[in-house]
Coordinates of C-alpha atoms in Angstrom, one line a residue:
X37 CA 0.0 0.0 -0.2
X38 CA 1.1 3.5 -0.7
X39 CA 0.0 4.9 2.7
X40 CA -2.2 4.1 5.7
X41 CA -5.7 5.2 5.1
X42 CA -5.8 6.4 8.7
X43 CA -2.9 8.8 8.5
X44 CA -4.8 10.7 5.9
X45 CA -8.1 11.3 7.0
X46 CA -9.1 15.0 8.0
X47 CA -12.2 16.8 8.8
X48 CA -13.4 16.8 5.1
X49 CA -13.1 13.2 4.6
X50 CA -16.2 11.7 3.0
X51 CA -18.4 9.7 5.4
X52 CA -17.4 6.0 5.6
X53 CA -19.3 2.7 5.6
X54 CA -16.7 -0.1 6.2
X55 CA -17.3 -3.8 7.0
X56 CA -15.5 -7.1 7.2
X57 CA -16.1 -10.9 7.8
X58 CA -14.1 -12.5 10.7
X59 CA -13.5 -15.4 8.0
X60 CA -11.5 -13.1 5.5
X61 CA -8.3 -14.6 5.7
X62 CA -7.0 -12.1 3.4
X63 CA -7.8 -9.1 5.2
X64 CA -6.3 -10.8 8.4
X65 CA -3.0 -11.5 6.6
X66 CA -2.9 -7.8 5.8
X67 CA -3.3 -6.8 9.5
X68 CA -6.7 -5.7 9.6
X69 CA -6.7 -6.2 13.3
X70 CA -4.4 -3.4 13.7
X71 CA -5.6 -1.3 10.8
X72 CA -9.2 -1.1 11.4
X73 CA -9.0 0.1 15.0
X74 CA -6.6 2.9 13.4
X75 CA -9.1 3.8 10.9
X76 CA -11.8 3.9 13.4
X77 CA -10.0 6.2 15.8
X78 CA -8.9 8.6 13.0
X79 CA -12.5 9.1 11.7
X80 CA -13.7 9.7 15.4
X81 CA -10.8 12.1 16.1
X82 CA -11.7 13.9 12.9
X83 CA -15.8 13.6 13.5
X84 CA -16.3 12.1 10.2
X85 CA -19.3 10.2 9.7
X86 CA -19.0 6.5 9.7
X87 CA -20.4 3.3 10.2
X88 CA -18.1 0.1 10.9
X89 CA -19.7 -3.5 11.0
X90 CA -18.2 -6.7 11.6
X91 CA -19.8 -9.9 10.5
X92 CA -19.1 -13.7 11.8
X93 CA -19.2 -15.5 8.3
X94 CA -18.1 -13.8 5.1
X95 CA -15.0 -14.5 3.7
X96 CA -12.9 -12.6 1.2
X97 CA -14.8 -11.9 -2.1
X98 CA -18.2 -12.2 -0.2
X99 CA -19.9 -9.5 -2.6
X100 CA -23.2 -8.7 -1.3
X101 CA -23.1 -11.1 1.5
X102 CA -25.7 -13.2 0.0
X103 CA -26.0 -16.4 2.5
X104 CA -24.3 -15.1 5.3
X105 CA -25.0 -12.9 8.1
X106 CA -23.5 -9.5 6.1
X107 CA -26.7 -10.7 3.7
X108 CA -27.9 -6.7 3.4
X109 CA -24.8 -4.7 4.1
X110 CA -25.4 -3.2 1.0
X111 CA -28.8 -1.7 1.5
X112 CA -27.4 -0.7 4.9
X113 CA -24.7 1.2 3.1
X114 CA -27.1 3.0 1.0
X115 CA -29.2 4.0 3.6
X116 CA -26.2 5.4 5.6
X117 CA -25.0 7.3 2.8
X118 CA -28.2 8.6 1.7
X119 CA -28.7 9.7 5.4
X120 CA -25.5 11.7 5.0
X121 CA -26.5 13.4 1.9
X122 CA -29.9 14.8 3.7
X123 CA -28.1 16.2 6.6

């Protein structure tokens, strides 16, 4: 990676909806357990609207999460972003 995303978050950073599945071995190999908390802290520090979800089932490439506990994440994300544009 060319940068750590948490280090470039500023107050004008766009709203963020992010999620992952605990069975995503690719993200775990990329130290997600260290990266996600740093991103979360940076978003909070800069008052960036965000929603962070962790699901049990989906692995890497789960797309819409159909058939897993992440099923419906896309609708949740759209609702989150729509709420940000009406504020």
